[in-house]
Amino acid sequence: MASPENFFSNAGRQTSPLRLLRNRVLTFLCVSLSLLTLVPLFSIVVLVVKNGLSLVSPSLFTQLPPAPGLEGGGFGNALVGTVVMVGISLLLAIPLGILSAIYINEYAPASRLSGAVRVVAKLLTGIPSIICGVFAFAVVVLPTHQFSSLAGGVALSILILPTILLTGEQALLGVPKAFREASFGVGATHFQTIWRIVLPQALPAMMTGIMLAVGRAAGETAPVIFTALFSQNWISSVMQPSASLSVLIYNFASLPYAYHVKMAWAASLVLVTLVTVTNVLTQIVFRKKYS
Amino acid sequence: MTLSAEESVADEGRHPIPVLPDAPVRREYRRRFDLLRAVSWLASASVVVLLVFILGEILTKAFPAVHRFGLGFVTGIQWSPNRDVFGVLPVILGTVESSLLALALALPLGLAIALFLSENFLPDSVRQAIRFVVELLAAIPSVVYGLWGIFVIIPLVQSLGGLLARHLGFIPLFEGPAYGNSLLTASLVLALMVLPTITAISRTALVAVPNSLREGAYALGATRWEAILGVIIPTAAPGIVASTILAFGRAMGETMAVAMLIGNSQRLSWSLLSPSNTLAALLANQFAEAEGIQINALMYAAILLVLLTLVVNMAGEAVLRRTQKATAGLA
């Protein structure tokens, strides 16, 4: 019988060199594949910053785009258009999303309606964003015979509704049950509990969800491209076609004029900065919450 | 003090008031009308109705085309709006083909990163950083990928594709001439765009593999990669499959980057190096200028896109749910 020392010693049963080699090779492969994916990301960020920054100046944000072939000017109208359309979408999606989140988490978590709402939200997340545009085209553009920033806003609201609803539900779930029990315990009604206790607690997380939605809506092009279309001029009414940063990138990207292409890069810089900031803020808020 | 509620009830009872003794208590606990409850119920109901409304609206607008072209729309290979001939078979094939190619490219990369993030190759802080970078990849707008693709991937594919066509042109897949705007270009960028989906869901599946299984493998003398390939990946396999299916759904719905890179050609072609089209890109490119029956035809195409993505997404979700149940049983 082997003595304890012999039993636990590795002498004579070392892992074969071939197996160790295979182990090394696979680790190397895994590392290089992972690093390989950093290359395109790095390339995107560098190109967006390098090409975009060269154009950044106050006039870029306050002036109208130049005529084809000319230089100078900016994308002020597209910036305003994006703000207006994202604003419309928030106006429509926040009440609907947050109220539904309250219903499915506070009033009737187990009801059939709540189950249906969760399924619908999930399905809406999976629907391609261009379908939101097709829907807005059918319900706003066709009846009004007019491409408009209102149609763009409606399309974007469908896009961000599931984001706001689902993050809203997560935010409410994050409020400890004991808070609600304590509130009911001192005699508060359901409404008072939600309004005074649960919502203030859930508000920061809800705001994060909304910011995330803003970042997404501002960058989405597909829902806007044939609902709001594009315009060379300042926005005058929500019933008129409107420029937006995302469609500007699409339209200017393939133009043969260097200045217009640079404007596309500058607009990309604005959008990428926006989504990066909203994502970093989200990370900070949620990490604070759960650590 | 603790009995005060009961005492007050008893007090009420002693006074000669013309109500039943327990009336105040009843009023206290009766369910009041709650406006927030009513309004939030209404909101929830409208969310459900909204989905029905969206699908109904697109279906109604597609109906004239469905009625006129029937299934010939799906099997037709011609798309010429000026002759009112609409067939989307090449476009459906382009959608599936570009997405499958993107998955084939993205799966090894995504899996490598997911392993990197779930196993302890690296200190936790580095893993957090990589995770954040991959999440950022998901946040970059599609149209920015398109812009980048025009200036980076198209030249790359032009030079690389020329080589492929010259040396491997006898294979139909690589038949020349090689265009910059091609199926391959779109797939390369799509691969990058679905990478975060694959990484995130696969990582969750890999993290869910109980540590006892890892420990068991190591105790039997397995090297790290023998444990990964023999125990961890097989255990997490359903989750990895689910991530791939869901990424497939995302790839088919991606619009802008594809519309900017794929070349928008409805001609049937085997070659990866020739222009093609996808359903989403077709909608993006043609809706703004469409008139008459073409609008209905595009709505029909939109329904096909919804059906495709819906079926794929539901399959992915179903696999994911079963995975979660299965790994929960292991722990």
Coordinates of C-alpha atoms in Angstrom, one line a residue:
Chain A
M1 CA 0.0 0.0 0.0
A2 CA 1.2 3.4 -0.9
S3 CA 2.1 5.7 2.0
P4 CA 0.1 9.0 2.1
E5 CA 3.0 11.0 0.7
N6 CA 3.3 8.7 -2.3
F7 CA -0.4 8.7 -2.8
F8 CA -0.6 12.4 -3.2
S9 CA 2.6 12.9 -5.1
N10 CA 2.7 13.5 -8.8
A11 CA 5.8 11.5 -9.4
G12 CA 5.4 9.3 -12.4
R13 CA 2.0 10.6 -13.5
Q14 CA 2.8 13.9 -14.9
T15 CA 0.5 15.3 -17.5
S16 CA 1.9 14.3 -20.9
P17 CA 3.7 17.1 -22.8
L18 CA 1.4 16.6 -25.7
R19 CA -1.7 17.4 -23.6
L20 CA 0.1 20.4 -22.1
L21 CA 1.0 21.6 -25.6
R22 CA -2.6 21.3 -26.7
N23 CA -3.7 23.3 -23.7
R24 CA -1.3 26.0 -24.5
V25 CA -2.2 26.2 -28.2
L26 CA -5.9 26.4 -27.4
T27 CA -5.4 29.2 -24.9
F28 CA -3.3 31.0 -27.4
L29 CA -6.0 30.6 -30.1
C30 CA -8.7 31.8 -27.7
V31 CA -6.7 34.9 -26.7
S32 CA -5.9 35.8 -30.4
L33 CA -9.5 35.3 -31.5
S34 CA -10.6 37.6 -28.6
L35 CA -8.0 40.2 -29.5
L36 CA -9.0 40.0 -33.1
T37 CA -12.4 41.3 -32.3
L38 CA -10.9 44.3 -30.6
V39 CA -9.3 45.4 -34.0
P40 CA -12.5 46.4 -35.8
L41 CA -13.9 48.1 -32.7
F42 CA -10.7 50.0 -32.3
S43 CA -10.8 50.9 -36.0
I44 CA -14.4 52.2 -35.7
V45 CA -13.6 54.4 -32.7
V46 CA -10.4 55.8 -34.2
L47 CA -12.0 56.6 -37.6
V48 CA -15.1 58.1 -36.0
V49 CA -13.0 60.3 -33.7
K50 CA -10.4 61.2 -36.2
N51 CA -12.7 62.0 -39.1
G52 CA -15.4 63.5 -36.9
L53 CA -13.3 65.8 -34.8
S54 CA -11.8 67.6 -37.8
L55 CA -15.1 69.2 -38.4
V56 CA -16.2 70.0 -34.9
S57 CA -16.9 73.7 -34.4
P58 CA -19.8 75.8 -33.1
S59 CA -21.1 76.3 -36.6
L60 CA -21.4 72.6 -37.1
F61 CA -24.2 72.5 -34.6
T62 CA -25.9 75.7 -35.6
Q63 CA -25.9 75.9 -39.4
L64 CA -27.6 74.2 -42.3
P65 CA -25.9 71.6 -44.5
P66 CA -24.2 73.0 -47.5
A67 CA -25.4 72.4 -51.0
P68 CA -23.8 69.4 -52.8
G69 CA -20.2 70.3 -53.8
L70 CA -20.0 73.3 -51.5
E71 CA -18.2 73.4 -48.1
G72 CA -19.0 75.0 -44.8
G73 CA -22.2 74.8 -42.7
G74 CA -23.3 72.2 -40.3
F75 CA -26.1 69.8 -39.3
G76 CA -28.1 72.1 -37.0
N77 CA -31.4 71.1 -38.6
A78 CA -30.6 67.4 -38.3
L79 CA -29.7 67.8 -34.6
V80 CA -32.9 69.6 -33.9
G81 CA -34.8 67.0 -35.9
T82 CA -33.4 64.2 -33.9
V83 CA -34.2 66.0 -30.6
V84 CA -37.8 66.6 -31.8
M85 CA -38.3 63.0 -32.9
V86 CA -36.8 61.5 -29.8
G87 CA -38.9 63.9 -27.7
I88 CA -42.1 62.8 -29.5
S89 CA -41.2 59.2 -29.0
L90 CA -40.5 59.7 -25.3
L91 CA -43.8 61.6 -24.9
L92 CA -45.6 58.6 -26.3
A93 CA -43.6 55.7 -24.8
I94 CA -42.8 56.8 -21.3
P95 CA -46.4 57.0 -20.0
L96 CA -47.4 53.8 -21.7
G97 CA -44.2 52.0 -20.6
I98 CA -43.9 53.1 -17.0
L99 CA -47.7 52.7 -16.3
S100 CA -47.6 49.2 -17.7
A101 CA -44.5 48.4 -15.7
I102 CA -46.4 49.6 -12.6
Y103 CA -49.4 47.5 -13.4
I104 CA -47.5 44.3 -14.1
N105 CA -45.2 44.6 -11.1
E106 CA -47.3 46.4 -8.4
Y107 CA -50.9 45.7 -9.0
A108 CA -51.2 42.3 -10.7
P109 CA -47.9 40.5 -11.1
A110 CA -49.5 37.2 -11.7
S111 CA -52.5 38.2 -13.8
R112 CA -53.1 37.0 -17.3
L113 CA -52.9 40.5 -18.6
S114 CA -49.5 41.0 -17.0
G115 CA -48.3 37.8 -18.5
A116 CA -49.5 38.9 -21.9
V117 CA -47.8 42.3 -21.5
R118 CA -44.5 40.6 -20.7
V119 CA -44.8 38.4 -23.8
V120 CA -45.7 41.3 -26.0
A121 CA -42.7 43.4 -24.7
K122 CA -40.4 40.5 -25.4
L123 CA -41.8 40.1 -28.9
L124 CA -41.5 43.8 -29.6
T125 CA -37.8 43.7 -28.6
G126 CA -37.3 41.0 -31.2
I127 CA -39.1 42.7 -34.0
P128 CA -36.7 44.3 -36.5
S129 CA -36.6 48.1 -36.0
I130 CA -37.5 48.7 -39.7
I131 CA -41.0 47.1 -38.9
C132 CA -41.6 50.1 -36.6
G133 CA -41.0 52.3 -39.6
V134 CA -43.4 50.2 -41.7
F135 CA -46.1 50.5 -39.1
A136 CA -45.7 54.3 -38.7
F137 CA -45.7 54.5 -42.5
A138 CA -49.1 52.7 -42.5
V139 CA -50.7 54.6 -39.7
V140 CA -49.3 58.1 -40.1
V141 CA -47.7 58.7 -43.5
L142 CA -50.4 57.0 -45.6
P143 CA -53.4 58.7 -44.0
T144 CA -51.8 62.1 -43.8
H145 CA -50.2 61.8 -47.3
Q146 CA -47.1 63.4 -45.8
F147 CA -43.7 62.3 -44.5
S148 CA -43.3 64.0 -41.1
S149 CA -41.3 64.1 -38.0
L150 CA -44.5 63.0 -36.2
A151 CA -44.4 59.7 -38.1
G152 CA -40.7 59.4 -37.2
G153 CA -41.5 59.9 -33.6
V154 CA -44.3 57.3 -33.6
A155 CA -41.9 54.8 -35.2
L156 CA -39.3 55.4 -32.6
S157 CA -41.8 55.2 -29.8
I158 CA -42.6 51.6 -30.8
L159 CA -38.9 50.9 -30.9
I160 CA -38.2 52.2 -27.3
L161 CA -41.5 51.1 -25.7
P162 CA -40.2 47.6 -24.7
T163 CA -36.9 49.0 -23.4
I164 CA -38.7 51.5 -21.1
L165 CA -41.3 48.9 -20.0
L166 CA -38.8 46.1 -19.2
T167 CA -36.2 48.4 -17.5
G168 CA -39.1 49.9 -15.6
E169 CA -40.2 46.5 -14.4
Q170 CA -36.6 45.7 -13.4
A171 CA -36.4 49.1 -11.5
L172 CA -39.6 48.3 -9.6
L173 CA -38.4 44.7 -8.9
G174 CA -35.2 46.3 -7.3
V175 CA -37.3 48.0 -4.6
P176 CA -37.2 45.6 -1.5
K177 CA -40.4 44.0 -0.6
A178 CA -40.0 45.1 3.0
F179 CA -40.6 48.7 1.9
R180 CA -44.0 47.9 0.6
E181 CA -44.9 45.7 3.6
A182 CA -43.8 48.5 6.0
S183 CA -45.9 51.0 4.0
F184 CA -49.0 48.8 4.1
G185 CA -48.3 48.1 7.7
V186 CA -48.7 51.7 8.7
G187 CA -52.0 51.8 6.8
A188 CA -51.0 53.3 3.5
T189 CA -53.2 52.5 0.5
H190 CA -51.9 50.7 -2.5
F191 CA -51.7 54.1 -4.4
Q192 CA -49.9 55.8 -1.5
T193 CA -47.4 53.0 -1.3
I194 CA -46.6 53.1 -5.0
W195 CA -46.6 56.9 -5.3
R196 CA -44.7 57.8 -2.1
I197 CA -42.5 54.7 -1.4
V198 CA -41.9 52.5 -4.4
L199 CA -41.6 55.1 -7.3
P200 CA -39.1 57.4 -5.6
Q201 CA -36.9 54.4 -4.9
A202 CA -37.2 53.0 -8.4
L203 CA -36.8 56.4 -10.1
P204 CA -33.0 56.4 -10.7
A205 CA -33.1 53.0 -12.3
M206 CA -36.1 54.0 -14.4
M207 CA -34.3 57.1 -15.5
T208 CA -31.4 55.0 -16.6
G209 CA -33.7 52.8 -18.7
I210 CA -35.1 56.0 -20.3
M211 CA -31.6 57.3 -21.1
L212 CA -30.7 54.0 -22.7
A213 CA -33.8 54.3 -24.8
V214 CA -32.8 57.9 -25.8
G215 CA -29.4 56.7 -26.9
R216 CA -31.0 53.9 -29.0
A217 CA -33.7 56.0 -30.5
A218 CA -31.2 58.8 -31.5
G219 CA -29.0 56.3 -33.4
E220 CA -31.8 54.3 -35.1
T221 CA -32.1 55.0 -38.8
A222 CA -34.3 52.3 -40.2
P223 CA -37.6 53.5 -38.5
V224 CA -37.0 57.1 -39.6
I225 CA -35.7 56.8 -43.1
F226 CA -39.1 56.5 -44.8
T227 CA -41.3 58.1 -42.2
A228 CA -39.5 61.4 -41.5
L229 CA -37.4 61.3 -44.7
F230 CA -34.9 64.2 -44.8
S231 CA -34.9 67.9 -45.3
Q232 CA -32.3 70.5 -46.1
N233 CA -34.1 73.1 -44.0
W234 CA -35.0 73.8 -40.4
I235 CA -37.9 72.0 -39.0
S236 CA -41.0 74.2 -39.2
S237 CA -43.8 71.8 -38.0
V238 CA -44.1 68.2 -36.8
M239 CA -46.2 67.6 -39.9
Q240 CA -43.3 68.3 -42.3
P241 CA -40.4 66.0 -43.4
S242 CA -37.4 66.5 -41.1
A243 CA -33.7 65.8 -41.2
S244 CA -32.1 63.7 -38.5
L245 CA -28.5 62.8 -37.6
S246 CA -28.9 59.2 -38.4
V247 CA -30.5 59.7 -41.9
L248 CA -27.9 62.4 -42.6
I249 CA -25.2 59.8 -42.1
Y250 CA -27.0 57.4 -44.4
N251 CA -27.5 60.1 -47.1
F252 CA -24.1 61.7 -47.0
A253 CA -22.0 58.5 -46.6
S254 CA -22.1 57.6 -50.3
L255 CA -22.0 61.2 -51.7
P256 CA -19.0 62.0 -53.8
Y257 CA -18.2 65.2 -51.9
A258 CA -15.5 65.0 -49.3
Y259 CA -17.1 67.6 -47.1
H260 CA -20.4 65.8 -46.9
V261 CA -18.7 62.5 -46.1
K262 CA -16.9 64.3 -43.3
M263 CA -20.2 65.6 -42.0
A264 CA -21.4 62.0 -41.9
W265 CA -18.4 61.1 -39.7
A266 CA -19.0 64.1 -37.5
A267 CA -22.7 63.1 -37.0
S268 CA -21.4 59.5 -36.2
L269 CA -19.1 61.0 -33.6
V270 CA -22.1 62.8 -31.9
L271 CA -24.2 59.6 -31.9
V272 CA -21.4 57.3 -30.7
T273 CA -20.6 59.8 -27.9
L274 CA -24.2 59.9 -26.9
V275 CA -24.6 56.1 -26.7
T276 CA -21.3 55.7 -24.9
V277 CA -22.2 58.3 -22.3
T278 CA -25.7 56.8 -21.7
N279 CA -24.2 53.3 -21.5
V280 CA -21.5 54.3 -19.0
L281 CA -24.0 56.1 -16.9
T282 CA -26.2 53.0 -16.9
Q283 CA -23.3 50.9 -15.8
I284 CA -22.5 53.3 -12.9
V285 CA -26.1 53.5 -11.7
F286 CA -26.8 49.8 -11.9
R287 CA -23.4 48.8 -10.3
K288 CA -24.1 51.2 -7.4
K289 CA -27.5 49.6 -7.0
Y290 CA -26.4 46.0 -6.9
S291 CA -23.0 46.2 -5.1
Chain B
M1 CA -51.5 50.0 22.7
T2 CA -51.5 47.0 20.5
L3 CA -55.1 46.4 21.1
S4 CA -56.1 50.0 20.2
A5 CA -57.8 49.0 17.0
E6 CA -60.0 46.5 18.7
E7 CA -60.7 48.9 21.5
S8 CA -61.8 51.6 19.2
V9 CA -64.2 49.2 17.5
A10 CA -65.5 48.2 20.9
D11 CA -65.9 51.9 21.8
E12 CA -67.9 52.6 18.6
G13 CA -70.1 49.7 19.6
R14 CA -70.9 51.2 22.9
H15 CA -72.1 54.5 21.4
P16 CA -75.7 54.7 20.3
I17 CA -75.1 55.5 16.6
P18 CA -77.4 54.1 14.0
V19 CA -74.8 51.9 12.2
L20 CA -73.7 48.4 12.7
P21 CA -70.9 48.1 15.2
D22 CA -68.3 46.9 12.7
A23 CA -69.1 49.6 10.1
P24 CA -65.9 51.8 10.6
V25 CA -63.7 48.8 10.3
R26 CA -65.4 47.7 7.1
R27 CA -65.0 51.2 5.6
E28 CA -61.3 51.2 6.6
Y29 CA -60.6 48.0 4.7
R30 CA -62.9 48.3 1.8
R31 CA -61.1 48.4 -1.6
R32 CA -61.2 52.0 -2.7
F33 CA -61.3 53.1 -6.3
D34 CA -57.7 53.5 -7.3
L35 CA -57.2 55.8 -10.3
L36 CA -53.6 54.6 -10.8
R37 CA -54.8 51.0 -10.9
A38 CA -57.3 51.9 -13.6
V39 CA -55.0 54.0 -15.7
S40 CA -52.1 51.5 -15.5
W41 CA -54.5 48.6 -16.4
L42 CA -55.5 50.7 -19.4
A43 CA -51.8 51.2 -20.4
S44 CA -51.1 47.5 -20.1
A45 CA -54.1 46.6 -22.1
S46 CA -53.0 49.1 -24.8
V47 CA -49.6 47.6 -25.0
V48 CA -51.1 44.2 -25.8
V49 CA -53.6 45.8 -28.3
L50 CA -50.7 47.7 -29.8
L51 CA -48.9 44.6 -31.0
V52 CA -52.2 43.2 -32.5
F53 CA -52.8 46.6 -34.1
I54 CA -49.2 46.7 -35.6
L55 CA -49.6 43.3 -37.1
G56 CA -53.2 44.0 -38.2
E57 CA -52.3 47.3 -39.9
I58 CA -49.4 45.8 -41.9
L59 CA -51.6 42.8 -42.8
T60 CA -54.4 45.0 -44.1
K61 CA -52.0 47.2 -46.1
A62 CA -50.4 44.0 -47.5
F63 CA -53.7 42.4 -48.4
P64 CA -54.0 43.8 -52.0
A65 CA -50.6 42.3 -52.8
V66 CA -51.3 39.0 -51.0
H67 CA -54.5 38.8 -52.9
R68 CA -53.0 39.6 -56.3
F69 CA -49.7 37.7 -56.1
G70 CA -50.4 35.0 -53.6
L71 CA -47.6 32.6 -52.9
G72 CA -46.0 33.5 -56.3
F73 CA -44.6 36.5 -54.4
V74 CA -42.5 34.2 -52.3
T75 CA -41.3 32.0 -55.1
G76 CA -40.9 34.6 -57.8
I77 CA -37.4 35.6 -58.8
Q78 CA -38.2 38.9 -60.5
W79 CA -38.6 42.3 -58.8
S80 CA -39.4 45.0 -61.3
P81 CA -41.8 47.7 -59.9
N82 CA -42.3 49.5 -63.2
R83 CA -43.8 46.3 -64.6
D84 CA -45.7 45.5 -61.4
V85 CA -43.9 42.2 -61.1
F86 CA -42.9 41.3 -57.6
G87 CA -41.0 38.2 -56.4
V88 CA -38.8 38.1 -53.4
L89 CA -37.1 34.7 -53.5
P90 CA -33.7 36.1 -54.2
V91 CA -34.2 38.6 -51.4
I92 CA -35.3 35.9 -48.9
L93 CA -32.3 33.8 -49.9
G94 CA -30.0 36.9 -49.5
T95 CA -31.4 37.4 -46.0
V96 CA -30.8 33.9 -44.9
E97 CA -27.5 33.5 -46.7
S98 CA -26.0 36.8 -45.3
S99 CA -27.2 36.0 -41.8
L100 CA -25.8 32.4 -41.9
L101 CA -22.5 33.6 -43.2
A102 CA -22.3 36.2 -40.4
L103 CA -23.1 33.6 -37.8
A104 CA -20.4 31.3 -39.1
L105 CA -17.9 34.1 -38.8
A106 CA -19.2 35.4 -35.4
L107 CA -19.7 32.1 -33.6
P108 CA -16.0 31.1 -33.0
L109 CA -15.1 34.7 -32.1
G110 CA -18.1 35.1 -29.8
L111 CA -17.5 31.8 -28.1
A112 CA -13.9 32.6 -27.6
I113 CA -14.7 35.9 -25.9
A114 CA -17.5 34.2 -23.8
L115 CA -15.0 31.6 -22.6
F116 CA -12.5 34.3 -21.8
L117 CA -15.1 36.1 -19.8
S118 CA -16.5 33.1 -17.9
E119 CA -13.3 31.1 -17.1
N120 CA -10.6 32.5 -15.0
F121 CA -7.9 33.2 -17.6
L122 CA -7.8 36.8 -16.6
P123 CA -8.2 38.9 -13.5
D124 CA -11.7 40.1 -12.8
S125 CA -11.0 43.7 -13.6
V126 CA -9.8 42.9 -17.1
R127 CA -12.8 40.8 -17.7
Q128 CA -15.1 43.6 -16.7
A129 CA -13.3 45.9 -19.1
I130 CA -13.6 43.4 -22.0
R131 CA -17.3 42.9 -21.2
F132 CA -17.9 46.6 -21.3
V133 CA -16.1 46.9 -24.7
V134 CA -18.3 44.2 -26.1
E135 CA -21.4 45.8 -24.8
L136 CA -20.3 49.0 -26.4
L137 CA -20.1 47.1 -29.7
A138 CA -23.8 46.4 -29.3
A139 CA -24.6 50.1 -28.7
I140 CA -22.9 51.6 -31.8
P141 CA -25.7 52.5 -34.2
S142 CA -26.2 50.4 -37.3
V143 CA -25.7 53.3 -39.6
V144 CA -22.3 54.0 -38.1
Y145 CA -21.3 50.4 -38.9
G146 CA -22.5 51.1 -42.4
L147 CA -20.4 54.2 -42.8
W148 CA -17.3 52.4 -41.4
G149 CA -18.0 49.4 -43.7
I150 CA -18.0 51.7 -46.8
F151 CA -14.6 53.0 -46.0
V152 CA -12.9 50.0 -44.4
I153 CA -14.6 46.7 -45.4
I154 CA -15.5 47.5 -49.0
P155 CA -11.9 48.2 -50.0
L156 CA -10.8 45.1 -48.1
V157 CA -13.3 42.9 -49.8
Q158 CA -12.5 44.5 -53.2
S159 CA -8.8 43.5 -52.9
L160 CA -9.5 40.2 -51.1
G161 CA -12.4 39.3 -53.3
G162 CA -10.3 39.9 -56.4
L163 CA -7.8 37.4 -55.2
L164 CA -10.6 34.9 -54.3
A165 CA -12.2 35.3 -57.7
R166 CA -9.0 34.8 -59.5
H167 CA -7.8 31.7 -57.7
L168 CA -11.1 30.1 -56.6
G169 CA -13.4 31.5 -59.2
F170 CA -14.2 28.0 -60.4
I171 CA -16.3 27.5 -57.3
P172 CA -19.7 29.1 -57.8
L173 CA -19.4 30.7 -54.3
F174 CA -16.4 32.8 -55.3
E175 CA -17.3 33.5 -58.9
G176 CA -16.2 36.9 -60.2
P177 CA -16.3 39.7 -60.9
A178 CA -15.8 40.8 -57.3
Y179 CA -17.7 43.8 -56.2
G180 CA -17.1 45.9 -53.2
N181 CA -20.8 46.0 -52.4
S182 CA -21.5 42.3 -51.9
L183 CA -23.0 39.7 -49.7
L184 CA -19.6 39.0 -48.2
T185 CA -19.2 42.7 -47.2
A186 CA -22.6 42.8 -45.5
S187 CA -21.9 39.5 -43.7
L188 CA -18.5 40.7 -42.4
V189 CA -20.1 43.7 -40.8
L190 CA -23.2 41.7 -39.6
A191 CA -20.8 39.3 -37.9
L192 CA -19.4 42.2 -35.9
M193 CA -22.9 43.4 -35.0
V194 CA -24.3 40.0 -33.7
L195 CA -21.1 39.2 -31.8
P196 CA -22.4 40.9 -28.6
T197 CA -25.6 38.8 -28.7
I198 CA -23.6 35.6 -29.0
T199 CA -21.1 36.6 -26.3
A200 CA -23.6 37.8 -23.8
I201 CA -25.9 34.8 -23.9
S202 CA -23.2 32.2 -24.2
R203 CA -21.4 33.8 -21.3
T204 CA -24.5 33.5 -19.1
A205 CA -24.8 29.8 -20.1
L206 CA -21.1 29.2 -19.3
V207 CA -21.2 31.0 -16.0
A208 CA -24.3 28.9 -15.1
V209 CA -22.3 25.7 -15.3
P210 CA -21.9 24.7 -11.7
N211 CA -18.3 24.9 -10.3
S212 CA -18.6 21.3 -9.0
L213 CA -18.4 20.1 -12.6
R214 CA -15.3 22.1 -13.2
E215 CA -13.8 20.8 -10.0
G216 CA -14.7 17.3 -10.9
A217 CA -13.0 17.5 -14.2
Y218 CA -9.8 18.9 -12.7
A219 CA -9.9 16.3 -10.0
L220 CA -9.8 13.6 -12.7
G221 CA -6.6 15.2 -14.0
A222 CA -8.1 17.1 -16.9
T223 CA -6.2 20.1 -18.2
R224 CA -8.0 23.4 -18.5
W225 CA -9.0 22.9 -22.1
E226 CA -9.9 19.2 -21.6
A227 CA -12.3 20.5 -18.9
I228 CA -13.6 23.2 -21.2
L229 CA -14.1 21.1 -24.3
G230 CA -15.2 17.9 -22.5
V231 CA -17.4 19.2 -19.6
I232 CA -18.1 22.9 -19.7
I233 CA -19.0 23.5 -23.3
P234 CA -21.2 20.4 -23.6
T235 CA -23.0 21.4 -20.4
A236 CA -23.5 25.0 -21.7
A237 CA -24.3 23.8 -25.3
P238 CA -28.0 24.5 -25.2
G239 CA -27.4 28.1 -24.1
I240 CA -24.8 28.5 -26.8
V241 CA -27.2 27.1 -29.4
A242 CA -29.9 29.6 -28.1
S243 CA -27.5 32.5 -28.4
T244 CA -26.8 31.5 -32.0
I245 CA -30.5 31.3 -32.9
L246 CA -31.2 34.6 -31.3
A247 CA -28.2 36.2 -33.1
F248 CA -29.6 34.7 -36.4
G249 CA -32.9 36.6 -35.7
R250 CA -31.0 39.8 -35.0
A251 CA -28.9 39.4 -38.2
M252 CA -32.0 38.9 -40.4
G253 CA -33.6 42.1 -39.0
E254 CA -30.5 44.3 -39.3
T255 CA -31.2 47.0 -41.8
M256 CA -29.1 50.1 -42.2
A257 CA -25.6 48.6 -42.3
V258 CA -26.7 46.0 -44.7
A259 CA -28.6 48.4 -46.9
M260 CA -25.4 50.5 -47.2
L261 CA -23.1 47.6 -48.0
I262 CA -24.9 44.7 -49.8
G263 CA -25.4 46.4 -53.1
N264 CA -29.2 46.1 -53.3
S265 CA -29.5 43.7 -56.3
Q266 CA -32.5 41.4 -56.6
R267 CA -30.7 39.2 -59.1
L268 CA -30.3 35.6 -58.2
S269 CA -26.6 34.7 -57.8
W270 CA -24.5 32.0 -56.1
S271 CA -21.4 34.1 -55.6
L272 CA -20.7 35.7 -52.2
L273 CA -18.8 38.4 -54.1
S274 CA -21.8 39.7 -56.0
P275 CA -24.4 42.2 -54.8
S276 CA -27.5 40.8 -53.2
N277 CA -30.3 42.1 -51.0
T278 CA -32.1 41.4 -47.8
L279 CA -35.8 41.9 -46.9
A280 CA -35.0 44.7 -44.4
A281 CA -32.7 46.5 -46.8
L282 CA -35.3 46.2 -49.6
L283 CA -37.8 47.9 -47.3
A284 CA -35.3 50.6 -46.3
N285 CA -34.4 51.4 -49.9
Q286 CA -37.8 51.3 -51.6
F287 CA -40.4 52.5 -49.2
A288 CA -39.7 56.2 -49.6
E289 CA -40.3 56.2 -53.4
A290 CA -42.9 53.4 -53.6
E291 CA -46.3 54.1 -55.0
G292 CA -49.5 52.1 -55.6
I293 CA -49.2 48.3 -55.6
Q294 CA -45.5 48.5 -54.8
I295 CA -46.4 49.8 -51.3
N296 CA -48.6 46.7 -50.8
A297 CA -45.9 44.5 -52.1
L298 CA -43.4 46.0 -49.7
M299 CA -45.9 45.5 -46.8
Y300 CA -46.1 41.8 -47.9
A301 CA -42.3 41.6 -47.7
A302 CA -42.5 43.2 -44.2
I303 CA -44.9 40.4 -43.1
L304 CA -42.4 37.8 -44.4
L305 CA -39.7 39.5 -42.4
V306 CA -41.8 39.6 -39.3
L307 CA -42.7 36.0 -39.7
L308 CA -39.1 34.9 -40.2
T309 CA -37.7 36.8 -37.2
L310 CA -40.7 35.9 -35.0
V311 CA -40.3 32.2 -35.6
V312 CA -36.5 32.3 -35.1
N313 CA -36.8 34.4 -32.0
M314 CA -39.4 32.2 -30.5
A315 CA -37.3 29.1 -31.2
G316 CA -34.3 30.8 -29.5
E317 CA -36.4 31.8 -26.5
A318 CA -37.8 28.3 -26.1
V319 CA -34.3 26.8 -26.2
L320 CA -33.1 29.4 -23.7
R321 CA -35.9 28.6 -21.3
R322 CA -35.2 24.9 -21.4
T323 CA -31.5 25.6 -20.9
Q324 CA -32.2 27.6 -17.8
K325 CA -34.4 24.8 -16.4
A326 CA -31.7 22.2 -17.2
T327 CA -28.8 24.0 -15.6
A328 CA -30.9 24.9 -12.6
G329 CA -31.3 21.1 -12.0
L330 CA -27.5 20.6 -12.1
A331 CA -26.5 23.0 -9.3

